[in-house]
Amino acid sequence: MNGPVPVEVLKQHLIDPEICIRCNTCEETCPIDAITHDENNYVVRADTCNGCMACISPCPTGAIDNWRDVLTAEAYSVDEQLTWDELPVQDGAIAGQGTIGEAAEGAAGNASADAPEPVIGGSDLVRGSVVPPWSAAKPYVNLYNHKTPVQATVVGNYRLTDTSAESDIHHIVLDFGKQPFPVLEGQSIGIIPPGTTADGRAHHARQYSIASPRDGERPGYNNLALTVKRVTKDHHEQAVGGVCSNYLCDLKKGDVVNVMGPFGSTFLMPNHADSHLLMICTGTGAAPMRAMTEYRRRRRLKGATGKLMLFFGARTQGELPYFGPLLNLPKDFIDTNLAFSRTPGQAKRYVQDAMRERAADVAALLRHEHTYIYVCGLKGMEDGVLQVLQTIAGEAGLDWQSLWPRMKTEGRLHLETY
């Protein structure tokens, strides 16, 4: 007689739509394009995912780390996942029936033989460190979510860019009163805009980096600051109104905002006093750099001795946020280098150009084992910045191909682009 036909059960990788803040980190990280998205959800293709786990650590919210045991023949389709508002409940009759593609225990090695060699601009390098600096303070994450957000009150909303500038960037201060919301420099929060989409769904949260130090925008207060650019065009230069950015930029003092988070456990600054920070950013990517710089400034008289070097790019001087305060910082405290790409009558100049001009000083930082690199801004800047770092390292006699993996492993090379 024939024996029973074995039932194949798959441990299917899913993304929790209630926690996901649609930051695109998982899709950018996945080395085999198993993750896709639409205007509602980020989802995983069951027939493509090999359980390599590359997307798990970079996710700032933990939404990516979800699994369901399902019959292989009945795996949730991409189209089905795109309609979800929450994850399905695990079928108790299937759970634990000898699943294939075991996630946590064995999947990390499933595709290692097929993983591409790391290259400049490749997915492995672009992720940067997935561990924090060894001396970083312990972050709190995911204290509040979509279902249980915390409310913050607007106590300040200031335009940072010239009124004549096309780029409308605001510095927004949120106060949490007596509600606990501990944050660190380099973390982010989710803002839930009011209203619904055209199909009646509640708007999902948008992620914004924190622009103030851990002890508050105003020292000793339970508040934080954001750097927000009003979105008026899409990536194709077509007119569009950013739902959350316009909501935030139009807020008035006293308005109440629903907040999720905090998020992020790796893009953190070191706490040891002799650590050096090499910061490279464009536009609103200045937010975490401002937070780190301000924290160091406040601790300057308390023994912090490490060097700070900043490369900051914008289209014009009028569109560079925090331009005035930056110029007022002491030269012996921070080495600031600005680059403008659209100044009338002048050649285009980007942060990469400024870095080349200061190659000797950048190389000196690369040689130092206490140097930490932070890159934040538009996705398009990553390759250029990494190529310049490779060139500067090579000209200084440093082997970048061995240096950058070591810096990643030691939590010293951090990239956060969008």
Tab-separated table of C-alpha atoms in Angstrom:
chain	number	residue	atom	x	y	z
A	1	MET	CA	0.000	0.000	0.000
A	2	ASN	CA	1.122	3.531	-0.676
A	3	GLY	CA	2.099	5.656	2.323
A	4	PRO	CA	0.506	9.049	3.094
A	5	VAL	CA	1.511	11.913	0.814
A	6	PRO	CA	3.583	14.400	2.820
A	7	VAL	CA	2.090	17.863	3.182
A	8	GLU	CA	4.517	20.627	2.288
A	9	VAL	CA	4.354	23.558	4.688
A	10	LEU	CA	6.161	26.823	4.024
A	11	LYS	CA	7.271	29.329	6.646
A	12	GLN	CA	6.206	32.355	4.599
A	13	HIS	CA	7.894	35.704	5.127
A	14	LEU	CA	5.378	38.563	5.535
A	15	ILE	CA	5.529	42.287	6.341
A	16	ASP	CA	3.181	43.706	8.975
A	17	PRO	CA	1.232	46.568	7.333
A	18	GLU	CA	0.239	47.975	10.727
A	19	ILE	CA	3.838	48.565	11.802
A	20	CYS	CA	5.508	49.230	8.430
A	21	ILE	CA	6.301	52.911	7.807
A	22	ARG	CA	6.961	52.403	4.074
A	23	CYS	CA	10.561	53.595	4.284
A	24	ASN	CA	11.670	51.274	1.435
A	25	THR	CA	14.653	49.953	3.410
A	26	CYS	CA	13.628	46.316	2.938
A	27	GLU	CA	13.165	46.580	-0.821
A	28	GLU	CA	16.478	48.400	-1.232
A	29	THR	CA	18.216	45.806	0.921
A	30	CYS	CA	16.855	42.604	-0.638
A	31	PRO	CA	19.590	41.137	-2.889
A	32	ILE	CA	17.167	39.099	-5.036
A	33	ASP	CA	14.245	41.528	-5.523
A	34	ALA	CA	11.823	39.436	-3.489
A	35	ILE	CA	10.134	42.532	-2.020
A	36	THR	CA	7.806	44.864	-3.899
A	37	HIS	CA	5.173	47.466	-3.035
A	38	ASP	CA	2.283	49.589	-4.228
A	39	GLU	CA	0.764	52.737	-2.739
A	40	ASN	CA	-0.570	50.696	0.207
A	41	ASN	CA	1.775	47.911	1.310
A	42	TYR	CA	5.242	46.407	1.085
A	43	VAL	CA	5.048	42.663	0.453
A	44	VAL	CA	7.273	39.601	-0.082
A	45	ARG	CA	7.063	37.265	-3.077
A	46	ALA	CA	6.791	33.755	-1.646
A	47	ASP	CA	8.193	32.143	-4.814
A	48	THR	CA	11.284	34.398	-4.763
A	49	CYS	CA	12.237	34.828	-1.100
A	50	ASN	CA	15.028	32.462	-0.071
A	51	GLY	CA	15.130	33.420	3.597
A	52	CYS	CA	18.542	35.082	3.419
A	53	MET	CA	17.489	37.462	6.245
A	54	ALA	CA	19.363	40.415	4.726
A	55	CYS	CA	16.315	42.656	5.201
A	56	ILE	CA	15.733	41.898	8.887
A	57	SER	CA	18.338	44.009	10.691
A	58	PRO	CA	18.043	47.221	8.606
A	59	CYS	CA	14.265	47.505	9.153
A	60	PRO	CA	13.775	50.332	11.703
A	61	THR	CA	10.399	49.100	12.998
A	62	GLY	CA	10.558	45.311	13.027
A	63	ALA	CA	7.638	45.090	10.594
A	64	ILE	CA	9.767	42.903	8.322
A	65	ASP	CA	10.266	40.175	10.936
A	66	ASN	CA	6.980	38.275	10.574
A	67	TRP	CA	6.284	34.696	9.472
A	68	ARG	CA	3.302	32.378	8.968
A	69	ASP	CA	3.250	28.619	8.432
A	70	VAL	CA	1.108	27.980	5.343
A	71	LEU	CA	0.524	25.112	2.944
A	72	THR	CA	3.039	25.679	0.163
A	73	ALA	CA	0.327	25.334	-2.471
A	74	GLU	CA	-1.741	27.995	-0.675
A	75	ALA	CA	0.954	30.601	0.019
A	76	TYR	CA	-0.355	34.168	0.243
A	77	SER	CA	-0.004	35.856	-3.141
A	78	VAL	CA	1.426	39.318	-3.746
A	79	ASP	CA	-1.986	40.616	-4.836
A	80	GLU	CA	-3.549	39.275	-1.641
A	81	GLN	CA	-0.886	40.830	0.594
A	82	LEU	CA	-1.291	44.217	-1.075
A	83	THR	CA	-4.905	44.387	0.169
A	84	TRP	CA	-4.122	43.691	3.833
A	85	ASP	CA	-4.643	46.174	6.635
A	86	GLU	CA	-3.277	43.668	9.146
A	87	LEU	CA	-1.544	40.293	9.085
A	88	PRO	CA	-3.662	37.111	8.968
A	89	VAL	CA	-3.908	34.979	12.103
A	90	GLN	CA	-1.742	31.847	12.115
A	91	ASP	CA	-3.752	28.713	11.259
A	92	GLY	CA	-3.274	26.518	14.307
A	93	ALA	CA	-3.862	23.339	12.302
A	94	ILE	CA	-0.826	24.095	10.118
A	95	ALA	CA	1.617	25.663	12.566
A	96	GLY	CA	4.619	23.528	13.365
A	97	GLN	CA	4.068	20.804	10.757
A	98	GLY	CA	7.697	20.454	9.695
A	99	THR	CA	7.962	23.657	7.714
A	100	ILE	CA	10.362	24.073	4.823
A	101	GLY	CA	12.457	27.221	4.390
A	102	GLU	CA	12.959	27.524	8.147
A	103	ALA	CA	13.336	31.238	8.806
A	104	ALA	CA	15.275	32.044	11.919
A	105	GLU	CA	17.334	28.888	12.353
A	106	GLY	CA	18.526	27.900	8.917
A	107	ALA	CA	17.500	30.401	6.299
A	108	ALA	CA	20.365	32.786	6.863
A	109	GLY	CA	22.638	30.378	5.057
A	110	ASN	CA	20.219	29.239	2.368
A	111	ALA	CA	21.377	31.614	-0.316
A	112	SER	CA	24.852	32.564	0.816
A	113	ALA	CA	26.397	30.763	-2.144
A	114	ASP	CA	24.318	32.854	-4.526
A	115	ALA	CA	24.935	36.191	-2.839
A	116	PRO	CA	26.792	38.674	-5.065
A	117	GLU	CA	30.293	39.838	-4.236
A	118	PRO	CA	30.236	43.243	-2.522
A	119	VAL	CA	31.028	46.092	-4.898
A	120	ILE	CA	31.005	49.856	-4.657
A	121	GLY	CA	27.375	50.885	-5.029
A	122	GLY	CA	26.198	47.287	-4.614
A	123	SER	CA	23.440	46.316	-2.208
A	124	ASP	CA	25.802	44.950	0.447
A	125	LEU	CA	27.821	48.149	0.675
A	126	VAL	CA	24.933	50.565	0.348
A	127	ARG	CA	23.342	49.227	3.527
A	128	GLY	CA	26.277	50.284	5.648
A	129	SER	CA	26.499	49.108	9.238
A	130	VAL	CA	23.649	47.099	10.721
A	131	VAL	CA	25.088	47.440	14.212
A	132	PRO	CA	25.469	50.641	16.255
A	133	PRO	CA	28.785	52.056	17.498
A	134	TRP	CA	30.062	50.079	20.450
A	135	SER	CA	29.690	53.050	22.800
A	136	ALA	CA	26.233	54.164	21.627
A	137	ALA	CA	23.505	54.565	24.221
A	138	LYS	CA	20.774	51.904	24.220
A	139	PRO	CA	17.819	53.094	22.118
A	140	TYR	CA	14.144	52.616	22.868
A	141	VAL	CA	12.134	51.547	19.806
A	142	ASN	CA	8.489	50.936	18.885
A	143	LEU	CA	6.969	52.350	22.060
A	144	TYR	CA	3.952	53.551	20.075
A	145	ASN	CA	2.302	52.205	16.897
A	146	HIS	CA	-0.600	52.877	14.520
A	147	LYS	CA	-3.202	51.607	16.970
A	148	THR	CA	-1.719	53.304	20.030
A	149	PRO	CA	0.095	56.466	18.897
A	150	VAL	CA	1.299	59.096	21.303
A	151	GLN	CA	0.086	62.676	20.949
A	152	ALA	CA	2.531	65.556	20.751
A	153	THR	CA	1.816	69.274	20.724
A	154	VAL	CA	3.368	71.658	18.228
A	155	VAL	CA	5.356	74.304	20.106
A	156	GLY	CA	7.196	75.743	17.118
A	157	ASN	CA	7.116	75.739	13.305
A	158	TYR	CA	9.725	77.856	11.538
A	159	ARG	CA	10.628	78.121	7.869
A	160	LEU	CA	14.370	77.536	7.434
A	161	THR	CA	14.828	78.449	3.778
A	162	ASP	CA	14.489	81.860	2.138
A	163	THR	CA	10.924	82.789	1.268
A	164	SER	CA	12.125	83.352	-2.288
A	165	ALA	CA	13.568	79.833	-2.509
A	166	GLU	CA	11.642	77.099	-4.275
A	167	SER	CA	12.503	74.646	-1.508
A	168	ASP	CA	10.239	75.161	1.518
A	169	ILE	CA	11.902	73.492	4.532
A	170	HIS	CA	10.567	73.800	8.073
A	171	HIS	CA	11.964	73.227	11.567
A	172	ILE	CA	9.083	71.785	13.609
A	173	VAL	CA	9.240	71.273	17.373
A	174	LEU	CA	6.949	68.710	19.045
A	175	ASP	CA	6.431	68.519	22.809
A	176	PHE	CA	5.326	65.290	24.512
A	177	GLY	CA	4.530	66.752	27.911
A	178	LYS	CA	4.612	64.055	30.604
A	179	GLN	CA	4.296	61.172	28.146
A	180	PRO	CA	7.549	59.172	27.861
A	181	PHE	CA	9.214	59.424	24.456
A	182	PRO	CA	12.971	58.876	24.891
A	183	VAL	CA	15.034	59.349	21.724
A	184	LEU	CA	18.648	59.349	20.593
A	185	GLU	CA	20.429	61.219	17.827
A	186	GLY	CA	20.020	59.275	14.565
A	187	GLN	CA	16.606	57.836	15.402
A	188	SER	CA	13.379	58.687	13.585
A	189	ILE	CA	9.654	58.873	14.285
A	190	GLY	CA	6.499	58.182	12.323
A	191	ILE	CA	3.886	60.876	11.796
A	192	ILE	CA	0.313	59.749	11.085
A	193	PRO	CA	-1.419	62.398	8.931
A	194	PRO	CA	-5.164	62.791	9.416
A	195	GLY	CA	-7.742	61.797	6.826
A	196	THR	CA	-7.974	58.927	4.374
A	197	THR	CA	-6.819	57.988	0.897
A	198	ALA	CA	-9.095	58.090	-2.148
A	199	ASP	CA	-10.187	54.499	-1.469
A	200	GLY	CA	-11.079	55.243	2.150
A	201	ARG	CA	-7.984	53.793	3.837
A	202	ALA	CA	-6.378	55.659	6.720
A	203	HIS	CA	-3.116	57.317	5.704
A	204	HIS	CA	-0.072	55.315	6.702
A	205	ALA	CA	2.678	56.929	8.756
A	206	ARG	CA	5.597	58.810	7.202
A	207	GLN	CA	9.084	58.603	8.651
A	208	TYR	CA	11.119	61.659	9.684
A	209	SER	CA	14.589	61.805	11.208
A	210	ILE	CA	14.952	63.582	14.532
A	211	ALA	CA	16.886	66.852	14.276
A	212	SER	CA	17.482	67.486	17.985
A	213	PRO	CA	19.669	65.861	20.668
A	214	ARG	CA	18.514	63.353	23.259
A	215	ASP	CA	17.923	65.968	25.944
A	216	GLY	CA	15.464	67.887	23.803
A	217	GLU	CA	15.403	70.730	21.308
A	218	ARG	CA	15.334	72.857	24.423
A	219	PRO	CA	17.663	71.232	26.955
A	220	GLY	CA	15.829	69.487	29.752
A	221	TYR	CA	12.455	69.438	27.996
A	222	ASN	CA	10.531	66.435	26.660
A	223	ASN	CA	10.489	67.684	23.089
A	224	LEU	CA	12.159	67.038	19.748
A	225	ALA	CA	12.577	68.721	16.382
A	226	LEU	CA	12.048	67.601	12.781
A	227	THR	CA	13.386	68.982	9.499
A	228	VAL	CA	10.591	68.730	6.936
A	229	LYS	CA	10.565	69.701	3.266
A	230	ARG	CA	7.207	70.505	1.690
A	231	VAL	CA	6.718	68.082	-1.216
A	232	THR	CA	5.189	69.770	-4.274
A	233	LYS	CA	6.588	67.569	-7.073
A	234	ASP	CA	7.102	63.861	-7.592
A	235	HIS	CA	10.260	62.200	-8.917
A	236	HIS	CA	9.122	62.990	-12.469
A	237	GLU	CA	8.765	66.724	-11.695
A	238	GLN	CA	4.984	66.468	-11.903
A	239	ALA	CA	2.971	68.658	-9.524
A	240	VAL	CA	1.831	66.709	-6.482
A	241	GLY	CA	1.043	67.600	-2.890
A	242	GLY	CA	2.885	65.471	-0.335
A	243	VAL	CA	0.219	64.336	2.127
A	244	CYS	CA	2.274	64.388	5.319
A	245	SER	CA	4.869	67.029	4.445
A	246	ASN	CA	2.208	69.623	3.632
A	247	TYR	CA	0.271	68.659	6.750
A	248	LEU	CA	3.359	69.193	8.901
A	249	CYS	CA	4.538	72.384	7.227
A	250	ASP	CA	1.079	73.935	7.727
A	251	LEU	CA	0.817	73.079	11.437
A	252	LYS	CA	0.271	75.898	13.908
A	253	LYS	CA	1.460	76.261	17.485
A	254	GLY	CA	-0.876	74.268	19.737
A	255	ASP	CA	-1.878	71.714	17.097
A	256	VAL	CA	-1.787	68.059	18.162
A	257	VAL	CA	0.006	65.374	16.136
A	258	ASN	CA	-0.201	61.562	16.307
A	259	VAL	CA	3.271	60.036	16.549
A	260	MET	CA	4.652	56.492	16.273
A	261	GLY	CA	8.023	55.182	17.291
A	262	PRO	CA	10.770	55.889	18.052
A	263	PHE	CA	12.508	53.892	15.309
A	264	GLY	CA	16.112	53.005	14.601
A	265	SER	CA	18.760	51.114	16.545
A	266	THR	CA	21.907	51.401	14.384
A	267	PHE	CA	22.273	54.927	12.922
A	268	LEU	CA	23.421	56.149	16.323
A	269	MET	CA	26.352	58.274	17.422
A	270	PRO	CA	29.227	56.998	19.564
A	271	ASN	CA	29.424	58.175	23.135
A	272	HIS	CA	33.158	57.889	23.784
A	273	ALA	CA	34.711	61.334	23.987
A	274	ASP	CA	37.552	60.865	21.466
A	275	SER	CA	35.364	59.549	18.617
A	276	HIS	CA	35.447	61.526	15.347
A	277	LEU	CA	32.344	62.133	13.206
A	278	LEU	CA	32.569	62.473	9.417
A	279	MET	CA	29.098	63.634	8.352
A	280	ILE	CA	27.949	63.903	4.721
A	281	CYS	CA	24.443	65.074	3.883
A	282	THR	CA	22.150	66.918	1.496
A	283	GLY	CA	18.939	68.848	2.147
A	284	THR	CA	16.806	67.475	4.962
A	285	GLY	CA	19.436	64.775	5.438
A	286	ALA	CA	20.920	67.392	7.738
A	287	ALA	CA	18.452	66.400	10.484
A	288	PRO	CA	20.464	63.631	12.194
A	289	MET	CA	23.694	65.568	11.629
A	290	ARG	CA	22.208	68.573	13.407
A	291	ALA	CA	21.157	66.331	16.298
A	292	MET	CA	24.639	64.826	16.656
A	293	THR	CA	26.393	68.165	16.290
A	294	GLU	CA	24.191	69.853	18.865
A	295	TYR	CA	24.683	67.022	21.351
A	296	ARG	CA	28.440	67.307	20.928
A	297	ARG	CA	28.264	71.093	21.246
A	298	ARG	CA	26.437	70.805	24.574
A	299	ARG	CA	29.015	68.296	25.812
A	300	ARG	CA	32.017	70.238	24.569
A	301	LEU	CA	32.825	71.585	28.006
A	302	LYS	CA	32.283	68.123	29.529
A	303	GLY	CA	35.246	66.430	27.885
A	304	ALA	CA	34.190	65.564	24.322
A	305	THR	CA	37.392	65.924	22.278
A	306	GLY	CA	36.642	64.129	18.997
A	307	LYS	CA	36.708	66.003	15.676
A	308	LEU	CA	33.593	66.859	13.670
A	309	MET	CA	33.782	67.277	9.897
A	310	LEU	CA	30.671	68.089	7.863
A	311	PHE	CA	30.029	68.099	4.113
A	312	PHE	CA	26.611	69.615	3.418
A	313	GLY	CA	25.064	70.081	-0.020
A	314	ALA	CA	22.068	71.953	-1.413
A	315	ARG	CA	21.077	73.533	-4.699
A	316	THR	CA	21.647	77.109	-3.495
A	317	GLN	CA	22.611	78.893	-0.301
A	318	GLY	CA	18.994	79.982	0.136
A	319	GLU	CA	17.827	76.365	0.060
A	320	LEU	CA	20.286	75.070	2.631
A	321	PRO	CA	18.570	74.562	6.004
A	322	TYR	CA	20.327	75.842	9.125
A	323	PHE	CA	22.730	77.915	7.004
A	324	GLY	CA	22.987	80.783	9.514
A	325	PRO	CA	23.430	78.654	12.667
A	326	LEU	CA	26.041	76.533	10.886
A	327	LEU	CA	28.175	79.569	10.140
A	328	ASN	CA	28.002	80.631	13.778
A	329	LEU	CA	29.510	77.394	15.097
A	330	PRO	CA	33.165	77.791	16.154
A	331	LYS	CA	35.672	76.695	13.503
A	332	ASP	CA	37.659	74.757	16.100
A	333	PHE	CA	34.505	72.801	16.984
A	334	ILE	CA	33.295	71.673	13.551
A	335	ASP	CA	34.953	71.747	10.127
A	336	THR	CA	32.055	72.736	7.839
A	337	ASN	CA	32.214	72.400	4.046
A	338	LEU	CA	29.262	73.558	1.949
A	339	ALA	CA	28.518	72.661	-1.672
A	340	PHE	CA	25.925	74.295	-3.929
A	341	SER	CA	24.906	72.763	-7.236
A	342	ARG	CA	22.694	75.509	-8.693
A	343	THR	CA	24.362	78.818	-7.833
A	344	PRO	CA	23.792	81.196	-10.788
A	345	GLY	CA	26.977	81.888	-12.735
A	346	GLN	CA	28.976	79.165	-10.963
A	347	ALA	CA	29.851	75.584	-11.870
A	348	LYS	CA	27.845	72.830	-10.221
A	349	ARG	CA	29.503	71.681	-7.003
A	350	TYR	CA	28.418	68.648	-4.998
A	351	VAL	CA	29.482	67.189	-1.650
A	352	GLN	CA	31.761	64.777	-3.551
A	353	ASP	CA	33.639	67.752	-5.018
A	354	ALA	CA	34.068	69.303	-1.589
A	355	MET	CA	35.357	65.977	-0.260
A	356	ARG	CA	37.956	65.756	-3.042
A	357	GLU	CA	39.175	69.246	-2.155
A	358	ARG	CA	39.684	68.117	1.436
A	359	ALA	CA	41.075	64.689	0.539
A	360	ALA	CA	44.052	64.884	2.901
A	361	ASP	CA	41.854	65.668	5.915
A	362	VAL	CA	39.263	63.029	4.985
A	363	ALA	CA	42.062	60.468	4.601
A	364	ALA	CA	43.383	61.347	8.045
A	365	LEU	CA	39.961	60.559	9.497
A	366	LEU	CA	39.734	57.307	7.529
A	367	ARG	CA	43.012	56.198	9.079
A	368	HIS	CA	41.700	56.725	12.599
A	369	GLU	CA	40.042	53.743	14.277
A	370	HIS	CA	37.721	56.052	16.204
A	371	THR	CA	36.199	57.691	13.092
A	372	TYR	CA	32.494	57.129	12.377
A	373	ILE	CA	30.972	57.995	8.992
A	374	TYR	CA	27.344	59.091	8.530
A	375	VAL	CA	25.717	59.670	5.134
A	376	CYS	CA	22.142	60.966	4.899
A	377	GLY	CA	20.179	62.448	2.002
A	378	LEU	CA	18.856	61.520	-1.409
A	379	LYS	CA	19.499	57.991	-2.621
A	380	GLY	CA	21.359	59.294	-5.662
A	381	MET	CA	24.226	60.610	-3.545
A	382	GLU	CA	25.310	57.221	-2.172
A	383	ASP	CA	27.346	55.927	-5.096
A	384	GLY	CA	29.153	59.236	-5.600
A	385	VAL	CA	30.075	59.568	-1.930
A	386	LEU	CA	31.262	55.970	-1.667
A	387	GLN	CA	33.293	56.268	-4.860
A	388	VAL	CA	35.014	59.383	-3.510
A	389	LEU	CA	35.776	57.661	-0.210
A	390	GLN	CA	37.272	54.773	-2.156
A	391	THR	CA	39.381	57.146	-4.264
A	392	ILE	CA	40.601	59.158	-1.269
A	393	ALA	CA	41.451	55.964	0.611
A	394	GLY	CA	43.364	54.563	-2.362
A	395	GLU	CA	45.369	57.733	-2.907
A	396	ALA	CA	46.291	57.680	0.786
A	397	GLY	CA	47.515	54.100	0.582
A	398	LEU	CA	44.466	52.615	2.310
A	399	ASP	CA	42.707	49.508	0.976
A	400	TRP	CA	39.061	50.578	0.804
A	401	GLN	CA	37.866	47.099	-0.165
A	402	SER	CA	39.050	45.806	3.189
A	403	LEU	CA	38.436	49.034	5.137
A	404	TRP	CA	34.723	49.450	4.462
A	405	PRO	CA	33.691	45.901	5.496
A	406	ARG	CA	35.644	46.367	8.717
A	407	MET	CA	34.008	49.732	9.367
A	408	LYS	CA	30.580	48.173	8.769
A	409	THR	CA	31.306	45.323	11.159
A	410	GLU	CA	32.496	47.790	13.793
A	411	GLY	CA	29.413	50.019	13.412
A	412	ARG	CA	31.412	52.878	11.882
A	413	LEU	CA	29.856	53.304	8.403
A	414	HIS	CA	26.220	54.375	8.425
A	415	LEU	CA	24.070	55.174	5.396
A	416	GLU	CA	20.499	56.457	5.509
A	417	THR	CA	19.114	57.627	2.158
A	418	TYR	CA	15.658	57.904	0.648
